[in-house]
CSV table of C-alpha atoms in Angstrom, one decimal:
chain,number,residue,atom,x,y,z
U,1,MET,CA,-7.6,-13.6,-25.1
U,2,ARG,CA,-5.3,-14.1,-28.1
U,3,ARG,CA,-2.8,-11.3,-28.0
U,4,PRO,CA,-0.4,-10.2,-25.3
U,5,VAL,CA,-1.4,-7.3,-23.1
U,6,ASN,CA,1.4,-5.0,-21.7
U,7,ALA,CA,-0.8,-2.2,-20.2
U,8,LEU,CA,-4.5,-1.8,-19.2
U,9,ILE,CA,-7.1,0.9,-19.1
U,10,SER,CA,-10.4,0.2,-17.2
U,11,ASP,CA,-13.6,2.1,-16.8
U,12,MET,CA,-15.0,2.1,-13.3
U,13,ASP,CA,-18.8,2.6,-13.0
U,14,GLY,CA,-20.4,-0.7,-14.3
U,15,VAL,CA,-17.0,-2.4,-14.5
U,16,LEU,CA,-15.5,-2.3,-11.0
U,17,TRP,CA,-18.6,-1.3,-9.1
U,18,ARG,CA,-22.2,-0.1,-9.1
U,19,GLY,CA,-22.7,2.7,-6.7
U,20,THR,CA,-20.9,1.8,-3.5
U,21,VAL,CA,-21.0,-2.0,-4.2
U,22,ALA,CA,-17.9,-3.7,-5.7
U,23,LEU,CA,-18.7,-6.1,-8.5
U,24,PRO,CA,-17.5,-9.7,-8.3
U,25,GLY,CA,-13.9,-10.1,-9.4
U,26,MET,CA,-12.8,-6.5,-8.6
U,27,GLY,CA,-10.3,-7.5,-5.9
U,28,GLU,CA,-8.9,-10.3,-8.0
U,29,LEU,CA,-8.4,-8.0,-10.9
U,30,PHE,CA,-6.2,-5.6,-8.9
U,31,ASP,CA,-4.4,-8.6,-7.2
U,32,LEU,CA,-3.4,-9.7,-10.7
U,33,LEU,CA,-2.3,-6.3,-11.9
U,34,PHE,CA,-0.1,-5.7,-8.9
U,35,ALA,CA,1.3,-9.3,-8.8
U,36,ARG,CA,2.3,-9.0,-12.5
U,37,ASP,CA,3.4,-5.4,-12.2
U,38,LEU,CA,1.1,-4.4,-15.2
U,39,ALA,CA,0.9,-0.7,-15.8
U,40,PHE,CA,-2.8,0.4,-15.6
U,41,VAL,CA,-5.0,3.5,-15.5
U,42,LEU,CA,-8.6,3.7,-14.4
U,43,ALA,CA,-10.5,6.1,-16.8
U,44,THR,CA,-14.0,7.2,-16.1
U,45,ASN,CA,-16.4,9.5,-17.8
U,46,ASN,CA,-17.9,10.3,-14.4
U,47,SER,CA,-16.8,13.9,-13.6
U,48,ARG,CA,-18.6,14.2,-10.3
U,49,ASN,CA,-15.6,13.1,-8.2
U,50,THR,CA,-11.9,14.0,-8.0
U,51,SER,CA,-9.0,11.5,-8.4
U,52,ALA,CA,-8.5,11.7,-4.7
U,53,ASP,CA,-12.1,10.7,-4.1
U,54,TYR,CA,-11.7,7.6,-6.2
U,55,VAL,CA,-8.5,6.6,-4.4
U,56,GLN,CA,-10.5,6.8,-1.1
U,57,LYS,CA,-13.4,4.9,-2.6
U,58,LEU,CA,-11.1,2.0,-3.6
U,59,ALA,CA,-9.5,2.0,-0.2
U,60,LYS,CA,-12.9,1.6,1.4
U,61,MET,CA,-13.4,-1.4,-0.9
U,62,ALA,CA,-10.1,-2.9,0.4
U,63,VAL,CA,-8.1,-2.0,-2.7
U,64,GLN,CA,-4.8,-0.5,-1.5
U,65,ASP,CA,-1.9,1.1,-3.2
U,66,ILE,CA,-4.0,3.0,-5.8
U,67,GLN,CA,-2.6,6.4,-6.4
U,68,GLU,CA,-4.0,9.5,-8.0
U,69,ARG,CA,-1.7,9.0,-11.0
U,70,HIS,CA,-3.7,5.8,-11.7
U,71,ILE,CA,-6.9,7.9,-12.2
U,72,VAL,CA,-8.1,9.8,-15.3
U,73,THR,CA,-11.5,11.3,-15.3
U,74,SER,CA,-13.5,13.4,-17.8
U,75,GLY,CA,-13.3,16.1,-15.1
U,76,THR,CA,-9.5,16.2,-15.2
U,77,ALA,CA,-9.5,16.1,-18.9
U,78,THR,CA,-12.1,18.9,-19.0
U,79,VAL,CA,-9.9,21.1,-16.8
U,80,ARG,CA,-6.9,20.5,-19.1
U,81,TYR,CA,-9.1,21.6,-22.0
U,82,LEU,CA,-10.2,24.8,-20.1
U,83,GLN,CA,-6.5,25.6,-19.5
U,84,THR,CA,-5.7,25.5,-23.2
U,85,ARG,CA,-8.6,27.8,-23.9
U,86,TYR,CA,-8.8,30.4,-21.1
U,87,PRO,CA,-6.3,32.1,-18.8
U,88,ALA,CA,-6.4,31.6,-15.0
U,89,GLY,CA,-9.0,33.7,-13.4
U,90,SER,CA,-11.6,33.3,-16.2
U,91,ASP,CA,-15.2,33.0,-15.2
U,92,ILE,CA,-16.8,29.5,-15.6
U,93,PHE,CA,-20.3,28.2,-14.8
U,94,VAL,CA,-20.2,24.6,-13.7
U,95,LEU,CA,-23.3,22.4,-13.8
U,96,GLY,CA,-22.1,19.3,-12.0
U,97,GLY,CA,-20.9,17.7,-8.8
U,98,ASP,CA,-18.7,19.2,-6.1
U,99,GLY,CA,-15.7,17.3,-7.4
U,100,LEU,CA,-15.8,18.9,-10.8
U,101,LYS,CA,-16.3,22.3,-9.2
U,102,GLN,CA,-13.3,21.7,-7.0
U,103,MET,CA,-11.1,20.8,-9.9
U,104,VAL,CA,-12.1,23.9,-11.8
U,105,VAL,CA,-11.4,26.1,-8.9
U,106,ARG,CA,-8.0,24.5,-8.2
U,107,ALA,CA,-7.0,25.1,-11.8
U,108,GLY,CA,-7.4,28.9,-11.1
U,109,PHE,CA,-10.8,29.6,-12.5
U,110,HIS,CA,-13.7,31.5,-10.9
U,111,LEU,CA,-17.1,29.9,-10.5
U,112,VAL,CA,-19.8,32.3,-11.4
U,113,GLU,CA,-23.6,32.3,-12.4
U,114,SER,CA,-23.4,35.3,-14.7
U,115,GLY,CA,-21.0,36.5,-17.3
U,116,ALA,CA,-19.3,33.2,-17.8
U,117,VAL,CA,-17.0,32.6,-20.8
U,118,ALA,CA,-17.9,28.9,-20.6
U,119,VAL,CA,-20.5,26.5,-19.3
U,120,VAL,CA,-19.1,23.2,-18.2
U,121,CYS,CA,-21.8,20.4,-17.8
U,122,GLY,CA,-21.3,17.0,-16.1
U,123,ILE,CA,-23.5,14.7,-14.2
U,124,ASP,CA,-25.4,16.5,-11.4
U,125,PHE,CA,-27.3,14.4,-8.9
U,126,ASP,CA,-28.9,17.6,-7.5
U,127,LEU,CA,-30.0,19.0,-10.8
U,128,THR,CA,-32.7,21.8,-10.6
U,129,TYR,CA,-34.6,23.8,-13.2
U,130,GLY,CA,-32.8,26.9,-11.9
U,131,LYS,CA,-29.4,25.4,-12.8
U,132,LEU,CA,-30.6,24.4,-16.3
U,133,ARG,CA,-32.1,27.9,-16.8
U,134,THR,CA,-28.9,29.6,-15.9
U,135,ALA,CA,-26.8,27.3,-18.2
U,136,THR,CA,-29.2,27.8,-21.1
U,137,LEU,CA,-29.2,31.6,-20.8
U,138,LEU,CA,-25.4,31.7,-20.6
U,139,ILE,CA,-25.0,29.4,-23.7
U,140,ARG,CA,-27.5,31.5,-25.6
U,141,ASP,CA,-25.5,34.6,-24.6
U,142,GLY,CA,-22.3,33.2,-26.2
U,143,ALA,CA,-20.6,31.1,-23.5
U,144,GLU,CA,-18.8,28.1,-24.8
U,145,PHE,CA,-20.8,24.9,-24.1
U,146,ILE,CA,-18.6,22.1,-22.9
U,147,GLY,CA,-19.8,18.6,-21.9
U,148,THR,CA,-17.6,16.3,-19.8
U,149,ASN,CA,-19.0,13.2,-21.4
U,150,PRO,CA,-21.9,12.0,-23.6
U,151,ASP,CA,-23.1,9.0,-21.4
U,152,SER,CA,-26.9,9.2,-21.6
U,153,SER,CA,-27.3,6.8,-18.7
U,154,PHE,CA,-25.5,5.9,-15.5
U,155,PRO,CA,-25.3,2.5,-13.9
U,156,SER,CA,-26.7,2.8,-10.4
U,157,PRO,CA,-27.3,0.0,-7.9
U,158,GLU,CA,-31.1,0.2,-8.8
U,159,GLY,CA,-30.5,0.2,-12.5
U,160,LEU,CA,-29.7,2.6,-15.3
U,161,VAL,CA,-30.5,6.3,-14.5
U,162,PRO,CA,-30.0,9.5,-16.5
U,163,GLY,CA,-26.4,10.4,-17.1
U,164,ALA,CA,-24.5,13.5,-18.1
U,165,GLY,CA,-25.5,13.0,-21.8
U,166,SER,CA,-29.1,13.3,-20.9
U,167,ILE,CA,-28.5,16.7,-19.3
U,168,LEU,CA,-26.5,17.8,-22.4
U,169,ALA,CA,-29.3,16.8,-24.7
U,170,LEU,CA,-31.7,18.9,-22.7
U,171,LEU,CA,-29.4,21.9,-22.8
U,172,GLU,CA,-28.7,21.5,-26.5
U,173,SER,CA,-32.4,21.4,-27.2
U,174,ALA,CA,-33.0,24.5,-25.0
U,175,SER,CA,-30.0,26.6,-26.2
U,176,GLY,CA,-29.9,25.5,-29.9
U,177,ARG,CA,-26.2,24.7,-29.6
U,178,ALA,CA,-24.3,21.5,-29.4
U,179,PRO,CA,-21.6,20.9,-26.8
U,180,THR,CA,-17.9,20.2,-27.2
U,181,ILE,CA,-17.5,16.8,-25.7
U,182,ILE,CA,-14.3,16.0,-23.7
U,183,GLY,CA,-14.7,12.4,-22.4
U,184,LYS,CA,-14.8,9.0,-24.0
U,185,PRO,CA,-15.2,8.3,-26.9
U,186,MET,CA,-13.1,11.4,-27.7
U,187,ARG,CA,-9.4,10.7,-28.0
U,188,GLY,CA,-8.4,13.3,-25.4
U,189,MET,CA,-9.1,10.9,-22.5
U,190,PHE,CA,-7.5,8.0,-24.2
U,191,ASP,CA,-4.3,10.1,-25.0
U,192,ALA,CA,-4.2,11.2,-21.4
U,193,ALA,CA,-4.4,7.6,-20.2
U,194,LEU,CA,-1.8,6.3,-22.7
U,195,GLY,CA,0.5,9.1,-21.7
U,196,VAL,CA,0.4,7.9,-18.1
U,197,LEU,CA,1.0,4.3,-19.1
U,198,GLY,CA,3.8,5.1,-21.6
U,199,ALA,CA,2.5,2.2,-23.7
U,200,PRO,CA,1.5,2.0,-27.4
U,201,PRO,CA,-2.3,1.5,-28.1
U,202,GLN,CA,-1.8,-1.9,-29.8
U,203,GLU,CA,-0.3,-3.3,-26.6
U,204,THR,CA,-3.0,-1.9,-24.4
U,205,LEU,CA,-6.3,-3.4,-23.4
U,206,MET,CA,-9.4,-1.3,-22.7
U,207,ILE,CA,-12.0,-2.7,-20.4
U,208,GLY,CA,-15.4,-1.1,-20.5
U,209,ASP,CA,-19.2,-1.7,-20.2
U,210,ARG,CA,-20.3,0.8,-22.9
U,211,ILE,CA,-19.9,0.2,-26.6
U,212,ASN,CA,-20.4,3.7,-27.9
U,213,THR,CA,-17.8,5.3,-25.5
U,214,ASP,CA,-15.3,2.7,-24.0
U,215,ILE,CA,-15.1,0.3,-26.9
U,216,ALA,CA,-15.6,2.8,-29.8
U,217,GLY,CA,-13.0,5.2,-28.6
U,218,ALA,CA,-10.4,2.5,-27.9
U,219,ARG,CA,-10.9,0.7,-31.2
U,220,ALA,CA,-10.5,4.0,-33.1
U,221,LEU,CA,-7.0,4.2,-31.6
U,222,GLY,CA,-6.1,0.6,-32.3
U,223,MET,CA,-6.4,-0.7,-28.8
U,224,GLN,CA,-7.6,-4.1,-27.8
U,225,THR,CA,-11.1,-4.0,-26.2
U,226,ALA,CA,-12.9,-6.1,-23.8
U,227,LEU,CA,-16.6,-5.6,-22.9
U,228,VAL,CA,-18.0,-6.8,-19.6
U,229,MET,CA,-21.8,-7.3,-19.4
U,230,THR,CA,-22.2,-5.8,-15.9
U,231,GLY,CA,-23.0,-2.3,-16.9
U,232,VAL,CA,-25.2,-0.7,-19.6
U,233,GLU,CA,-25.1,-3.2,-22.5
U,234,SER,CA,-27.4,-6.3,-23.0
U,235,PRO,CA,-27.0,-9.2,-25.4
U,236,ASP,CA,-29.5,-7.5,-27.7
U,237,SER,CA,-27.6,-4.2,-27.7
U,238,LEU,CA,-24.3,-6.0,-28.3
U,239,ALA,CA,-25.8,-8.0,-31.2
U,240,ALA,CA,-27.3,-4.8,-32.7
U,241,SER,CA,-24.1,-2.8,-32.5
U,242,GLU,CA,-22.0,-2.2,-35.7
U,243,ILE,CA,-19.0,-1.7,-33.3
U,244,GLN,CA,-17.9,-5.0,-31.8
U,245,PRO,CA,-15.3,-5.5,-29.0
U,246,ASP,CA,-12.5,-8.0,-29.4
U,247,TYR,CA,-13.6,-9.9,-26.4
U,248,VAL,CA,-16.9,-10.2,-24.4
U,249,TYR,CA,-17.1,-11.4,-20.8
U,250,ALA,CA,-20.0,-11.9,-18.4
U,251,GLY,CA,-18.0,-10.1,-15.7
U,252,LEU,CA,-14.6,-9.5,-14.2
U,253,PRO,CA,-14.1,-13.1,-12.9
U,254,GLU,CA,-14.2,-14.4,-16.5
U,255,LEU,CA,-12.0,-11.5,-17.7
U,256,VAL,CA,-9.4,-12.0,-15.0
U,257,ALA,CA,-9.1,-15.7,-15.9
U,258,ALA,CA,-8.5,-14.9,-19.5
U,259,LEU,CA,-6.1,-12.0,-18.7
U,260,ASP,CA,-4.0,-14.2,-16.5
U,261,GLN,CA,-3.1,-16.2,-19.6
U,262,VAL,CA,-1.6,-13.3,-21.6
U,263,ILE,CA,0.3,-11.1,-19.2
């Protein structure tokens, strides 16, 4: 790396782990961050889990001292969006994981399957035709269509599988309406992360595995960007992309070695 880094934002799926398996270099990254007292935020487009779930997941991977304030998800950003649009007690239909539903309920909204003012769609590993049918009918009836993130794929231990963006595409096709996207590359998540860090974009490094969300959104705000090739991108997709990261690393071990020289 060529420029100093005073704060860091990192994606999680495909960068820190795949499924429940930590990727090489994850422990060393956190060792470096804590040893140098570098401000950091973990920002994920995955809306399925709560911030507390991620703290527990990292603890099980032997990464201690992570707090909920270190975590920003598209789910938490989506709840903030709902709170700016609808009063507490409003009826919301959520197509997504239990974590997303918990966050919506804790924010004071009611989960319903009819008469909803908004449909919130994230990744759902238990997706059914019935859920898609309900969401489509509600959107066609006038409910606001909100997508937690546009990621078309999700990096699982077995390989890339359908992500929230694939579900959004299906609902858009069925309902005839495009969703309002909350997560990366939209600036709402980056603004939330930078707010936690208290750092200007130009002094902040974004680590991601996906060009069209992690890298594109960060570059639009003037952040430094580092792509790791352990997630969704390939050498061919990187070469074909009009958007290019500042740095490219095979994985976290190479990134940690470079980061160690500039913080």
